[in-house]
Coordinates of C-alpha atoms in Angstrom, one line a residue:
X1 CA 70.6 52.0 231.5
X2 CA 74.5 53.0 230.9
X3 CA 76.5 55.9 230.5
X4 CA 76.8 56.4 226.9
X5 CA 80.5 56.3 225.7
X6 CA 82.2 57.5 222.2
X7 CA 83.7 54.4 221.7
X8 CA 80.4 52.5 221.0
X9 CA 78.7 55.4 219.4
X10 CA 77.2 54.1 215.9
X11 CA 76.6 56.2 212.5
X12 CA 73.8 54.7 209.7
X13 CA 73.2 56.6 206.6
X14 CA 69.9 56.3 204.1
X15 CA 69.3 59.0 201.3
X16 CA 66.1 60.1 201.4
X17 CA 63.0 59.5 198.6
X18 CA 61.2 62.6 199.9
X19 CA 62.3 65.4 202.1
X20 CA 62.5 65.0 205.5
X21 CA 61.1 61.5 205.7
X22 CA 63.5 59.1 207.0
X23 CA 63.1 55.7 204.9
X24 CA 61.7 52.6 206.5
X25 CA 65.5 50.5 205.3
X26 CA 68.4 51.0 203.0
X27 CA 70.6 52.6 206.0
X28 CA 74.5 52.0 205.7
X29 CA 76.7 51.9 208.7
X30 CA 79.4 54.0 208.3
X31 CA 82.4 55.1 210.0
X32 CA 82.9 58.1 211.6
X33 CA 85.7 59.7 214.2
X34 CA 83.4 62.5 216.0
X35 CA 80.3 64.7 215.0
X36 CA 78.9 67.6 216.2
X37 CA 75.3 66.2 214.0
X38 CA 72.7 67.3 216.0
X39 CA 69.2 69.2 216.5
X40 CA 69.1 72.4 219.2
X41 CA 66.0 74.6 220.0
X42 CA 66.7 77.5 222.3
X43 CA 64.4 79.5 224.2
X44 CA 62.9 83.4 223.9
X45 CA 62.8 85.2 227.7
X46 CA 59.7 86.7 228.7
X47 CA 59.7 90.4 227.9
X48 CA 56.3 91.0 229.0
X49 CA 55.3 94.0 231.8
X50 CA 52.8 94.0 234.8
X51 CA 54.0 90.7 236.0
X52 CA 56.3 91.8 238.3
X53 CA 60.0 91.4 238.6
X54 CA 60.4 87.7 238.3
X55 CA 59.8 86.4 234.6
X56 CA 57.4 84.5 233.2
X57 CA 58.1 81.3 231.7
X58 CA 60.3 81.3 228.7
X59 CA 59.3 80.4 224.6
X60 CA 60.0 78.0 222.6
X61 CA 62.2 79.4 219.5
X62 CA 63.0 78.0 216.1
X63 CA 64.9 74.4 215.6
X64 CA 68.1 74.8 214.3
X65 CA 69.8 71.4 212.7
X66 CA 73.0 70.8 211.2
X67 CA 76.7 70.3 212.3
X68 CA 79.9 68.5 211.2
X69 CA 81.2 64.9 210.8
X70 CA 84.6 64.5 210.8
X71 CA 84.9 61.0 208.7
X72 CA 88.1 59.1 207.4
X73 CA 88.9 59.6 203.5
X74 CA 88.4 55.6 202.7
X75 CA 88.1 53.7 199.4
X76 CA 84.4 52.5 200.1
X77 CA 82.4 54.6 202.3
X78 CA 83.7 57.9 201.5
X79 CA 81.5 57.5 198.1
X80 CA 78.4 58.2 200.3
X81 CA 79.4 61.4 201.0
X82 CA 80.6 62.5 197.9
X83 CA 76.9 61.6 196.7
X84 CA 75.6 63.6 199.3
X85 CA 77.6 66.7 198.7
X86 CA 77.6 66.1 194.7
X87 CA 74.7 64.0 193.7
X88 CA 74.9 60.6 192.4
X89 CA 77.8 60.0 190.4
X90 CA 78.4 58.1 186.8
X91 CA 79.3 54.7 187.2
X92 CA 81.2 52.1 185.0
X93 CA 82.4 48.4 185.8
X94 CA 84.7 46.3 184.1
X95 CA 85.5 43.6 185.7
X96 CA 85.4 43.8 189.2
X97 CA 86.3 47.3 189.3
X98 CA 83.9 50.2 188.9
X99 CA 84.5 54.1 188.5
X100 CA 82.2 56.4 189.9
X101 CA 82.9 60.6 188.6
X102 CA 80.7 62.8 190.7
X103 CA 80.8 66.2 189.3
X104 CA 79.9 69.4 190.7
X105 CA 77.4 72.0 189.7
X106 CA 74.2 69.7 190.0
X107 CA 71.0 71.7 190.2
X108 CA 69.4 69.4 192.7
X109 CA 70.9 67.7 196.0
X110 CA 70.5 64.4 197.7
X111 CA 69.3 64.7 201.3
X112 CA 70.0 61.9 203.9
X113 CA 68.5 60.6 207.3
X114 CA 71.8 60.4 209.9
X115 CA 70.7 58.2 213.2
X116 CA 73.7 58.5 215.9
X117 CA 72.8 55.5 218.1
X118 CA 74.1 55.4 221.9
X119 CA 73.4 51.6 222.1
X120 CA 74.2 51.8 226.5
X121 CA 71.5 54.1 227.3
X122 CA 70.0 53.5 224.5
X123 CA 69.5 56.1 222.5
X124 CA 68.7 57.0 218.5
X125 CA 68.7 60.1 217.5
X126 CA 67.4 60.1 213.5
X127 CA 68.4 63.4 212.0
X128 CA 66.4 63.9 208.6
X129 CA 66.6 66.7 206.2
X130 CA 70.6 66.0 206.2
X131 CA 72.2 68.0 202.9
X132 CA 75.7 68.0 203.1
X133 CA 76.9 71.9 202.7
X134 CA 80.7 71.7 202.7
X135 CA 83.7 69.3 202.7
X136 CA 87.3 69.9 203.9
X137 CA 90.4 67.4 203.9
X138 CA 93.9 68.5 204.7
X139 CA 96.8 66.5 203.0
X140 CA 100.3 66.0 204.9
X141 CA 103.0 64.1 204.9
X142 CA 102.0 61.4 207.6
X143 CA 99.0 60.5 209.6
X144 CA 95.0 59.5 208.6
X145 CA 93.5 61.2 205.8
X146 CA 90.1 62.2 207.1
X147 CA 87.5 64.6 205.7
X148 CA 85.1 67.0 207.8
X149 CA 82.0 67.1 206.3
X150 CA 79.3 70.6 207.2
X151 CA 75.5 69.4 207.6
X152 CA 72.5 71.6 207.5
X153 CA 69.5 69.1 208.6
X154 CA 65.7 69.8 209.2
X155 CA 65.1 68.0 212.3
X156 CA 66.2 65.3 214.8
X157 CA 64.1 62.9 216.3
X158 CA 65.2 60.9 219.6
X159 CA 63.8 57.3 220.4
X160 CA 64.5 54.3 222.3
X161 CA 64.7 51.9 219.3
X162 CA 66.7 52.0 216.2
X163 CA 65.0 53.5 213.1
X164 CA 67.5 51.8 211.2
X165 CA 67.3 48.3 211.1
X166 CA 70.1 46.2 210.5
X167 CA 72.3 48.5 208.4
X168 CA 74.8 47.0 205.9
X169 CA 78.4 47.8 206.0
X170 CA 81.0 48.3 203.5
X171 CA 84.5 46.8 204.4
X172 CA 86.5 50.3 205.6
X173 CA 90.0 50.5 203.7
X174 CA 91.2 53.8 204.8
X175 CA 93.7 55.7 202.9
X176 CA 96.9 57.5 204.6
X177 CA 98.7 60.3 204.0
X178 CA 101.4 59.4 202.6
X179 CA 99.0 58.3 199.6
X180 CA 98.1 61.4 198.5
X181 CA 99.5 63.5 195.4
X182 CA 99.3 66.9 194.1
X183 CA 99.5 66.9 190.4
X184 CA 99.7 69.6 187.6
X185 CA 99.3 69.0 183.8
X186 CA 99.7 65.4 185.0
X187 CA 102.8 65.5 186.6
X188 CA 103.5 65.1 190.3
X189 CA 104.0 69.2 191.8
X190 CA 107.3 69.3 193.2
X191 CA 108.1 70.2 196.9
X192 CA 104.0 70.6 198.1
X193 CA 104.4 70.6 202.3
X194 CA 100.5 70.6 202.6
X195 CA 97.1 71.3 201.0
X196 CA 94.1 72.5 203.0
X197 CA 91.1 71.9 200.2
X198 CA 87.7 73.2 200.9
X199 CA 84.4 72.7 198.8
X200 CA 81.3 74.3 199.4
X201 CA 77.6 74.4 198.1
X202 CA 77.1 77.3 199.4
X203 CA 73.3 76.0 200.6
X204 CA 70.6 78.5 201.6
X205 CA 67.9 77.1 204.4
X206 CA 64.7 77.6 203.6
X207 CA 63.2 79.2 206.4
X208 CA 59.5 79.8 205.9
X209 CA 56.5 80.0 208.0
X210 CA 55.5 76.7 209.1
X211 CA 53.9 75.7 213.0
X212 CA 56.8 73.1 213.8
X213 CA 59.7 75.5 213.5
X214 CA 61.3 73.7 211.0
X215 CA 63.0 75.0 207.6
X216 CA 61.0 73.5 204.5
X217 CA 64.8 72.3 203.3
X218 CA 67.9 73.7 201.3
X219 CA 68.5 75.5 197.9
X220 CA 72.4 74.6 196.4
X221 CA 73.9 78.4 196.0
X222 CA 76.8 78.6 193.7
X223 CA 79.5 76.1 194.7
X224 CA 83.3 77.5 195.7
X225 CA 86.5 75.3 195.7
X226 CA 89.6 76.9 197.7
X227 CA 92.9 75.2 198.0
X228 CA 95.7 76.4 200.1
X229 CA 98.9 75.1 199.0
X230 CA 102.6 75.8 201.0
X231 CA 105.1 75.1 198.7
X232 CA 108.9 75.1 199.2
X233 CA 110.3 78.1 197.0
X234 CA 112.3 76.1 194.2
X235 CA 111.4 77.5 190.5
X236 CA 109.0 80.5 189.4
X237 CA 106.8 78.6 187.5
X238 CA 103.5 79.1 189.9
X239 CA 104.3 82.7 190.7
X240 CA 104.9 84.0 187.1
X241 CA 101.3 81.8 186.6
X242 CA 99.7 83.9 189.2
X243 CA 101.5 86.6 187.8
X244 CA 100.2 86.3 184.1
X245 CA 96.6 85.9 185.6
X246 CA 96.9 82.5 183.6
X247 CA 94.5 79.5 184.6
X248 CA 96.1 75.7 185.1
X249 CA 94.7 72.3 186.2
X250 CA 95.6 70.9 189.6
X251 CA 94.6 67.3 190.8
X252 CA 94.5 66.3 194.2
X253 CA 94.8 62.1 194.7
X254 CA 95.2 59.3 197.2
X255 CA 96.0 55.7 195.5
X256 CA 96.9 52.9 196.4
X257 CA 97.0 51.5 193.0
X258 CA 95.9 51.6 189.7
X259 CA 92.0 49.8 191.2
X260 CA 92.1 51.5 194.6
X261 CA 91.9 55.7 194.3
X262 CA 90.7 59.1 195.1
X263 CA 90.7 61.7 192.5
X264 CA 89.7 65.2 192.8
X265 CA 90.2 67.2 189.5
X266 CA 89.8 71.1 189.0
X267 CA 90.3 71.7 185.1
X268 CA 90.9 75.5 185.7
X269 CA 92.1 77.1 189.1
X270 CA 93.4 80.3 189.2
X271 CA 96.0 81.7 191.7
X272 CA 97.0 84.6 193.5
X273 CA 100.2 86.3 194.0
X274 CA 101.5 85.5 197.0
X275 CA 104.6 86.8 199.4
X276 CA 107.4 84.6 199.5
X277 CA 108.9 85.6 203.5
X278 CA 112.3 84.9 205.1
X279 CA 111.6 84.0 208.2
X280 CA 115.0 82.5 209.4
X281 CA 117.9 80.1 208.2
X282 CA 115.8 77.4 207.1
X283 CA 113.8 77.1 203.7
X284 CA 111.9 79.5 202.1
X285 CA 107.4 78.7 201.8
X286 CA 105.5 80.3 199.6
X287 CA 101.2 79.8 200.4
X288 CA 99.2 79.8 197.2
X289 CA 95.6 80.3 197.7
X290 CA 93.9 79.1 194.8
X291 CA 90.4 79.5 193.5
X292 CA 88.6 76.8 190.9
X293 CA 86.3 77.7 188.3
X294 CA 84.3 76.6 185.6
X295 CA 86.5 76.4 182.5
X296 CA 84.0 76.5 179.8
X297 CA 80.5 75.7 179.5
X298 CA 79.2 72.0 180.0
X299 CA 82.5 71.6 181.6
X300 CA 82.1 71.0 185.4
X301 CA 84.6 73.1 188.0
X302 CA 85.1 69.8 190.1
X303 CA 85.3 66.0 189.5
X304 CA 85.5 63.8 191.9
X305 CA 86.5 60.1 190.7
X306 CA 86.5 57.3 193.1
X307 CA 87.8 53.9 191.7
X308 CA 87.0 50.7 193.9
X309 CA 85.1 47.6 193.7
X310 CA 81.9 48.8 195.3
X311 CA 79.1 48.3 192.2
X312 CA 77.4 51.1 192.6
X313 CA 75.9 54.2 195.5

């Protein structure tokens, strides 16, 4: 037996046919940069009297599962995560090339098995019941785009042999920063320093009565998108928006080219007014925080378009 090290740490992904049941194949390997994925269960002191001053022996509490996984934003494998958080997505192919739009506001979820395999010691831990609860990507200048994913999971189970078969692997093609766009009423949104984007489903656990200490899964509550942009202070036109209480469309993007993308399109966001400080000599930032919603009925708050040449998730 080894000492188990980050650096050969593996990640395999199936979505689940019933709830909690972690298939027999279909697992996808997939890249990861750390993950907090994991099952805990803590315990309940004695509080009993008549036994003296030293305690009995502790209880057994609840199982609580869930945690983050901070992935990279890639052309391939990031479309298993947007299935998880969004549900599976519409997909067309012409030629080699195929489109998959994921929209938000589904009424029911996908829910995954995670196994997080320590091949030295060895050790498989199959974490089933996984429903992905929130997403978060910050776009910069420079550097990796990556995402950080929030899991709520059911339960983990820890063996010395792979549930997981051999998984297959999609060819990672990561984007960078310097890929990305903001974009508004189709045209690029001049003098953007960053954007901190945040999704959530808002899930509720289901915590019921049941001997194992399990919840029985996840209900999707309404879904929020926040966006904060920093913007350097050159024209009015987003404050006198936020002023007016008036609505616009914002797209968020990283492409490499026309066959090779990431699209995330809100139709309506709204924004607030925000203070515009003087801090010093140097430029002047302004921080919008903005809100998405639905803009009309039928019309989803968030699409997510991924264009590759993966055929389908």
């Amino acid at each position: 037996m080894g000492r188990a090290a980050g650096i050969n740490a593996l990640m395999s992904l199936a979505f689940e046919a019933t709830y909690g049941t972690a298939p027999a194949s279909g697992y996808r390997r997939v890249p990861f940069i750390s993950t907090t994925l994991g099952a805990e269960r803590g315990l309940l002191p004695d509080d009993l009297l008549g036994y003296g001053r030293d305690p009995l022996a502790p209880s057994r509490d609840v199982v609580n599962a869930g945690g983050d996984v901070v992935v990279p934003v890639d052309l391939r494998n990031f479309g298993l995560w947007l299935k998880l958080l969004l549900g599976a997505p519409t997909t067309t192919t012409a030629s080699t090339v195929s489109t998959h739009v994921f929209t938000s506001a589904k009424l029911a979820l996908p829910s995954a098995s995670v196994e997080i395999s320590h091949p030295e010691v060895p050790s498989h831990a199959m974490n089933k019941g996984v429903m992905a609860n929130s997403l978060a990507i910050r776009m910069q200048r420079s550097g990796q785009a990556q995402a950080t994913i929030g899991l709520i999971g059911q339960s983990e189970v820890v063996a010395g042999t792979s549930g997981a078969g051999t998984p297959t692997a999609l060819d990672v093609s990561r984007f960078s920063q310097f890929h990305g766009a903001v974009k508004r009423l189709g045209s690029a949104l001049g003098n953007v320093v960053s954007a901190d984007l945040t999704f959530s489903n808002n899930y509720e656990s289901i915590e019921v009565l049941r001997n194992d200490g399990l919840i029985a899964g996840g209900d999707p509550g309404k879904a929020t998108f926040n966006a904060s942009l920093t913007v350097r202070f050159d024209s009015l036109d987003l404050y006198n928006l936020a002023l007016a209480g008036t609505p616009s469309d914002l797209e968020f993007s990283y492409t490499i080219d026309a066959s090779n993308k990431l699209t995330l399109a809100l139709p309506a966001v709204h924004l607030p007014v925000p203070k515009r400080p003087v801090t010093g000599p140097t430029g002047v930032q302004a921080t919008f925080t903005v809100q998405g919603a639905r803009p009309t009925p039928g019309t989803a708050m968030l699409t997510a378009t991924l264009v590759n040449d993966v055929a389908s998730y």
